[in-house]
Amino acid sequence: MGVVRLRFDTTVHYRFQRYRPLVVVIFEDFHWIDAQTQALLDLLADSSASTPILLLVNYRPEYRHEWGNKSHYVQLGLNPLGRENAEELLAALLEDAVELQPLKRLIIERTGGNPFFIEEMVHALFDERILVRNGIVKVTRPLAQVRIPPTVQGILAARIDRLSAQQKELLQTLAVIGRESPLGLIRQIASTAEARLDQMLAELRAAEFIYEQPALADTEYIFKHALTQEVAYNSLLIERRKQLVLGAARVQPLVVATEDLHWADASESRQSGELTKS
């Protein structure tokens, strides 16, 4: 590790002393970090004190690190939206009709101002046709009859359960692959004809479970939120999960060597020799 660190520090200082640009490095969802990436991040954090690097990391409260005593480290808490900002978000999602105000108040109360929870609750209300859009947004039943899961995970699970069997299977397959799924890998693993596969990916995008993003070698699909991937992954029966993991591992075995949380079953299977089958 000492040699690696020396080479890393030498390279970083040489490049930044020569060109001196401000480089922004972004890591997302660091609560799922593996040991090797943590070591890299620690090196970057140390180097950022004397080189023009802005290192941005987001993570859940349970993640722990050793940077708190560094003078160049600043932590920003992402608090829930206040009522005014939550109402602005709902106005963008649902418009400003007066008759929607009671429902908006209910949404803000139930979600605690969590913007992702707000968005998913609105999607769920449209999925259940409690809300309909026909030129304008309307509520189709009394609020007393509206039953909403109390957690964002419950909302996501309910939305995933309402997908068709093929859509749900595809979303679960993407969850097994990881947060980001190259289209070429999806086509090799998914048991669906290419035309139908493209259509279902478009449907999952329209429902805002996933986004499409360009990549250097291939189109990739990324989950809108880590929780969406987590809930889809956990909705798989253990045996089906193992089948998908093993199938993906045969197509792209190097992925299994990572310590990604969502490849845990593959790692266990590999240790027991299951991945040696052709």
PDB file of C-alpha atoms in Angstrom, residues 10-161:
ATOM      1  CA  THR A  10       3.525  11.754  -7.001  1.00  0.00           C
ATOM      2  CA  THR A  11       1.154  11.548  -9.968  1.00  0.00           C
ATOM      3  CA  VAL A  12      -1.459  13.813  -8.397  1.00  0.00           C
ATOM      4  CA  HIS A  13       1.036  16.495  -7.392  1.00  0.00           C
ATOM      5  CA  TYR A  14       2.852  16.399 -10.748  1.00  0.00           C
ATOM      6  CA  ARG A  15      -0.282  16.744 -12.815  1.00  0.00           C
ATOM      7  CA  PHE A  16      -1.892  19.451 -10.704  1.00  0.00           C
ATOM      8  CA  GLN A  17       1.285  21.482 -10.224  1.00  0.00           C
ATOM      9  CA  ARG A  18       1.774  21.426 -13.989  1.00  0.00           C
ATOM     10  CA  TYR A  19      -1.745  22.232 -15.183  1.00  0.00           C
ATOM     11  CA  ARG A  20      -3.409  23.568 -12.003  1.00  0.00           C
ATOM     12  CA  PRO A  21      -7.041  23.214 -13.090  1.00  0.00           C
ATOM     13  CA  LEU A  22      -9.790  22.877 -10.510  1.00  0.00           C
ATOM     14  CA  VAL A  23     -10.868  19.249 -10.726  1.00  0.00           C
ATOM     15  CA  VAL A  24     -14.216  18.213  -9.250  1.00  0.00           C
ATOM     16  CA  VAL A  25     -14.446  14.545  -8.192  1.00  0.00           C
ATOM     17  CA  ILE A  26     -17.909  13.246  -7.230  1.00  0.00           C
ATOM     18  CA  PHE A  27     -18.715   9.992  -5.410  1.00  0.00           C
ATOM     19  CA  GLU A  28     -22.325   9.016  -4.740  1.00  0.00           C
ATOM     20  CA  ASP A  29     -23.904   6.687  -2.150  1.00  0.00           C
ATOM     21  CA  PHE A  30     -20.756   6.148  -0.134  1.00  0.00           C
ATOM     22  CA  HIS A  31     -22.664   4.174   2.485  1.00  0.00           C
ATOM     23  CA  TRP A  32     -22.168   1.246   0.040  1.00  0.00           C
ATOM     24  CA  ILE A  33     -18.430   1.777  -0.252  1.00  0.00           C
ATOM     25  CA  ASP A  34     -15.956  -1.093  -0.549  1.00  0.00           C
ATOM     26  CA  ALA A  35     -12.539  -1.158   1.096  1.00  0.00           C
ATOM     27  CA  GLN A  36     -10.536  -0.443  -2.078  1.00  0.00           C
ATOM     28  CA  THR A  37     -12.631   2.601  -3.019  1.00  0.00           C
ATOM     29  CA  GLN A  38     -12.422   3.844   0.584  1.00  0.00           C
ATOM     30  CA  ALA A  39      -8.629   3.659   0.374  1.00  0.00           C
ATOM     31  CA  LEU A  40      -8.673   5.651  -2.876  1.00  0.00           C
ATOM     32  CA  LEU A  41     -10.991   8.226  -1.354  1.00  0.00           C
ATOM     33  CA  ASP A  42      -8.730   8.608   1.692  1.00  0.00           C
ATOM     34  CA  LEU A  43      -5.798   9.337  -0.627  1.00  0.00           C
ATOM     35  CA  LEU A  44      -7.828  11.927  -2.527  1.00  0.00           C
ATOM     36  CA  ALA A  45      -8.954  13.536   0.713  1.00  0.00           C
ATOM     37  CA  ASP A  46      -5.347  13.828   1.892  1.00  0.00           C
ATOM     38  CA  SER A  47      -4.173  15.228  -1.456  1.00  0.00           C
ATOM     39  CA  SER A  48      -6.971  17.800  -1.692  1.00  0.00           C
ATOM     40  CA  ALA A  49      -5.306  19.937   0.994  1.00  0.00           C
ATOM     41  CA  SER A  50      -2.425  20.900  -1.328  1.00  0.00           C
ATOM     42  CA  THR A  51      -3.892  20.389  -4.824  1.00  0.00           C
ATOM     43  CA  PRO A  52      -6.844  22.052  -6.607  1.00  0.00           C
ATOM     44  CA  ILE A  53      -9.299  19.180  -6.095  1.00  0.00           C
ATOM     45  CA  LEU A  54     -12.890  19.627  -4.959  1.00  0.00           C
ATOM     46  CA  LEU A  55     -14.050  16.271  -3.626  1.00  0.00           C
ATOM     47  CA  LEU A  56     -17.831  15.897  -3.251  1.00  0.00           C
ATOM     48  CA  VAL A  57     -19.252  12.847  -1.485  1.00  0.00           C
ATOM     49  CA  ASN A  58     -22.803  12.036  -0.426  1.00  0.00           C
ATOM     50  CA  TYR A  59     -23.759   9.347   2.050  1.00  0.00           C
ATOM     51  CA  ARG A  60     -26.321   8.302   4.607  1.00  0.00           C
ATOM     52  CA  PRO A  61     -25.818   9.198   8.286  1.00  0.00           C
ATOM     53  CA  GLU A  62     -24.645   5.686   9.198  1.00  0.00           C
ATOM     54  CA  TYR A  63     -21.484   6.001   7.058  1.00  0.00           C
ATOM     55  CA  ARG A  64     -18.364   6.826   9.087  1.00  0.00           C
ATOM     56  CA  HIS A  65     -15.060   8.364   7.969  1.00  0.00           C
ATOM     57  CA  GLU A  66     -11.926   9.896   9.499  1.00  0.00           C
ATOM     58  CA  TRP A  67     -11.931  13.320   7.818  1.00  0.00           C
ATOM     59  CA  GLY A  68     -13.829  15.283  10.455  1.00  0.00           C
ATOM     60  CA  ASN A  69     -10.642  16.741  11.972  1.00  0.00           C
ATOM     61  CA  LYS A  70      -9.268  18.039   8.654  1.00  0.00           C
ATOM     62  CA  SER A  71      -9.314  21.812   8.242  1.00  0.00           C
ATOM     63  CA  HIS A  72     -10.265  21.527   4.537  1.00  0.00           C
ATOM     64  CA  TYR A  73     -13.296  19.302   5.218  1.00  0.00           C
ATOM     65  CA  VAL A  74     -16.828  20.734   5.390  1.00  0.00           C
ATOM     66  CA  GLN A  75     -19.965  18.683   6.051  1.00  0.00           C
ATOM     67  CA  LEU A  76     -23.327  19.888   4.800  1.00  0.00           C
ATOM     68  CA  GLY A  77     -26.478  18.232   6.082  1.00  0.00           C
ATOM     69  CA  LEU A  78     -29.294  17.804   3.570  1.00  0.00           C
ATOM     70  CA  ASN A  79     -32.351  18.592   5.637  1.00  0.00           C
ATOM     71  CA  PRO A  80     -35.965  17.903   4.601  1.00  0.00           C
ATOM     72  CA  LEU A  81     -37.735  20.619   2.650  1.00  0.00           C
ATOM     73  CA  GLY A  82     -39.579  23.226   4.657  1.00  0.00           C
ATOM     74  CA  ARG A  83     -43.292  23.645   4.001  1.00  0.00           C
ATOM     75  CA  GLU A  84     -42.790  26.512   1.553  1.00  0.00           C
ATOM     76  CA  ASN A  85     -40.243  24.618  -0.565  1.00  0.00           C
ATOM     77  CA  ALA A  86     -42.294  21.416  -0.381  1.00  0.00           C
ATOM     78  CA  GLU A  87     -45.316  23.341  -1.665  1.00  0.00           C
ATOM     79  CA  GLU A  88     -43.206  24.718  -4.530  1.00  0.00           C
ATOM     80  CA  LEU A  89     -42.163  21.187  -5.477  1.00  0.00           C
ATOM     81  CA  LEU A  90     -45.763  19.964  -5.400  1.00  0.00           C
ATOM     82  CA  ALA A  91     -46.875  22.963  -7.460  1.00  0.00           C
ATOM     83  CA  ALA A  92     -44.353  21.917 -10.113  1.00  0.00           C
ATOM     84  CA  LEU A  93     -45.579  18.302  -9.976  1.00  0.00           C
ATOM     85  CA  LEU A  94     -49.328  18.895  -9.624  1.00  0.00           C
ATOM     86  CA  GLU A  95     -50.028  22.517 -10.608  1.00  0.00           C
ATOM     87  CA  ASP A  96     -51.714  25.085  -8.328  1.00  0.00           C
ATOM     88  CA  ALA A  97     -55.393  24.100  -8.341  1.00  0.00           C
ATOM     89  CA  VAL A  98     -57.122  25.097  -5.107  1.00  0.00           C
ATOM     90  CA  GLU A  99     -58.927  21.737  -4.810  1.00  0.00           C
ATOM     91  CA  LEU A 100     -55.534  19.986  -4.572  1.00  0.00           C
ATOM     92  CA  GLN A 101     -54.478  21.862  -1.424  1.00  0.00           C
ATOM     93  CA  PRO A 102     -55.842  19.298   1.100  1.00  0.00           C
ATOM     94  CA  LEU A 103     -54.036  16.488  -0.728  1.00  0.00           C
ATOM     95  CA  LYS A 104     -50.816  18.507  -0.866  1.00  0.00           C
ATOM     96  CA  ARG A 105     -50.981  19.108   2.878  1.00  0.00           C
ATOM     97  CA  LEU A 106     -51.463  15.367   3.418  1.00  0.00           C
ATOM     98  CA  ILE A 107     -48.444  14.572   1.206  1.00  0.00           C
ATOM     99  CA  ILE A 108     -46.201  17.051   3.029  1.00  0.00           C
ATOM    100  CA  GLU A 109     -47.316  15.673   6.397  1.00  0.00           C
ATOM    101  CA  ARG A 110     -46.787  12.029   5.416  1.00  0.00           C
ATOM    102  CA  THR A 111     -43.401  12.567   3.737  1.00  0.00           C
ATOM    103  CA  GLY A 112     -41.890  14.927   6.277  1.00  0.00           C
ATOM    104  CA  GLY A 113     -40.634  17.115   3.440  1.00  0.00           C
ATOM    105  CA  ASN A 114     -38.381  14.427   1.913  1.00  0.00           C
ATOM    106  CA  PRO A 115     -38.290  15.424  -1.789  1.00  0.00           C
ATOM    107  CA  PHE A 116     -37.728  11.887  -3.131  1.00  0.00           C
ATOM    108  CA  PHE A 117     -40.577  10.593  -0.942  1.00  0.00           C
ATOM    109  CA  ILE A 118     -42.797  13.402  -2.257  1.00  0.00           C
ATOM    110  CA  GLU A 119     -42.034  12.525  -5.875  1.00  0.00           C
ATOM    111  CA  GLU A 120     -42.619   8.802  -5.334  1.00  0.00           C
ATOM    112  CA  MET A 121     -45.884   9.432  -3.487  1.00  0.00           C
ATOM    113  CA  VAL A 122     -47.151  11.549  -6.382  1.00  0.00           C
ATOM    114  CA  HIS A 123     -46.185   8.763  -8.820  1.00  0.00           C
ATOM    115  CA  ALA A 124     -48.007   6.228  -6.633  1.00  0.00           C
ATOM    116  CA  LEU A 125     -51.162   8.365  -6.526  1.00  0.00           C
ATOM    117  CA  PHE A 126     -51.168   8.544 -10.312  1.00  0.00           C
ATOM    118  CA  ASP A 127     -50.454   4.786 -10.577  1.00  0.00           C
ATOM    119  CA  GLU A 128     -53.507   4.063  -8.409  1.00  0.00           C
ATOM    120  CA  ARG A 129     -55.577   6.643 -10.308  1.00  0.00           C
ATOM    121  CA  ILE A 130     -56.251   8.564  -7.128  1.00  0.00           C
ATOM    122  CA  LEU A 131     -54.855  11.391  -9.222  1.00  0.00           C
ATOM    123  CA  VAL A 132     -55.625  11.711 -12.944  1.00  0.00           C
ATOM    124  CA  ARG A 133     -54.362  14.219 -15.460  1.00  0.00           C
ATOM    125  CA  ASN A 134     -56.689  15.195 -18.279  1.00  0.00           C
ATOM    126  CA  GLY A 135     -55.577  18.683 -19.116  1.00  0.00           C
ATOM    127  CA  ILE A 136     -55.620  19.426 -15.378  1.00  0.00           C
ATOM    128  CA  VAL A 137     -54.890  17.250 -12.334  1.00  0.00           C
ATOM    129  CA  LYS A 138     -57.923  15.988 -10.410  1.00  0.00           C
ATOM    130  CA  VAL A 139     -58.463  13.894  -7.281  1.00  0.00           C
ATOM    131  CA  THR A 140     -60.822  10.975  -7.980  1.00  0.00           C
ATOM    132  CA  ARG A 141     -61.784   9.933  -4.440  1.00  0.00           C
ATOM    133  CA  PRO A 142     -62.133  11.388  -0.929  1.00  0.00           C
ATOM    134  CA  LEU A 143     -58.911  11.703   1.082  1.00  0.00           C
ATOM    135  CA  ALA A 144     -60.408   9.466   3.780  1.00  0.00           C
ATOM    136  CA  GLN A 145     -60.225   6.597   1.267  1.00  0.00           C
ATOM    137  CA  VAL A 146     -56.589   7.231   0.342  1.00  0.00           C
ATOM    138  CA  ARG A 147     -54.292   4.573   1.797  1.00  0.00           C
ATOM    139  CA  ILE A 148     -50.601   5.422   1.452  1.00  0.00           C
ATOM    140  CA  PRO A 149     -47.671   3.317   2.777  1.00  0.00           C
ATOM    141  CA  PRO A 150     -45.938   5.184   5.623  1.00  0.00           C
ATOM    142  CA  THR A 151     -42.378   4.829   4.243  1.00  0.00           C
ATOM    143  CA  VAL A 152     -40.711   5.581   0.916  1.00  0.00           C
ATOM    144  CA  GLN A 153     -39.626   1.927   0.753  1.00  0.00           C
ATOM    145  CA  GLY A 154     -43.278   0.917   1.089  1.00  0.00           C
ATOM    146  CA  ILE A 155     -44.256   3.332  -1.690  1.00  0.00           C
ATOM    147  CA  LEU A 156     -41.538   1.936  -3.970  1.00  0.00           C
ATOM    148  CA  ALA A 157     -42.485  -1.673  -3.189  1.00  0.00           C
ATOM    149  CA  ALA A 158     -46.138  -0.953  -3.988  1.00  0.00           C
ATOM    150  CA  ARG A 159     -45.215   0.756  -7.265  1.00  0.00           C
ATOM    151  CA  ILE A 160     -42.952  -2.139  -8.289  1.00  0.00           C
ATOM    152  CA  ASP A 161     -45.703  -4.661  -7.448  1.00  0.00           C
TER     153      ASP A 161
END
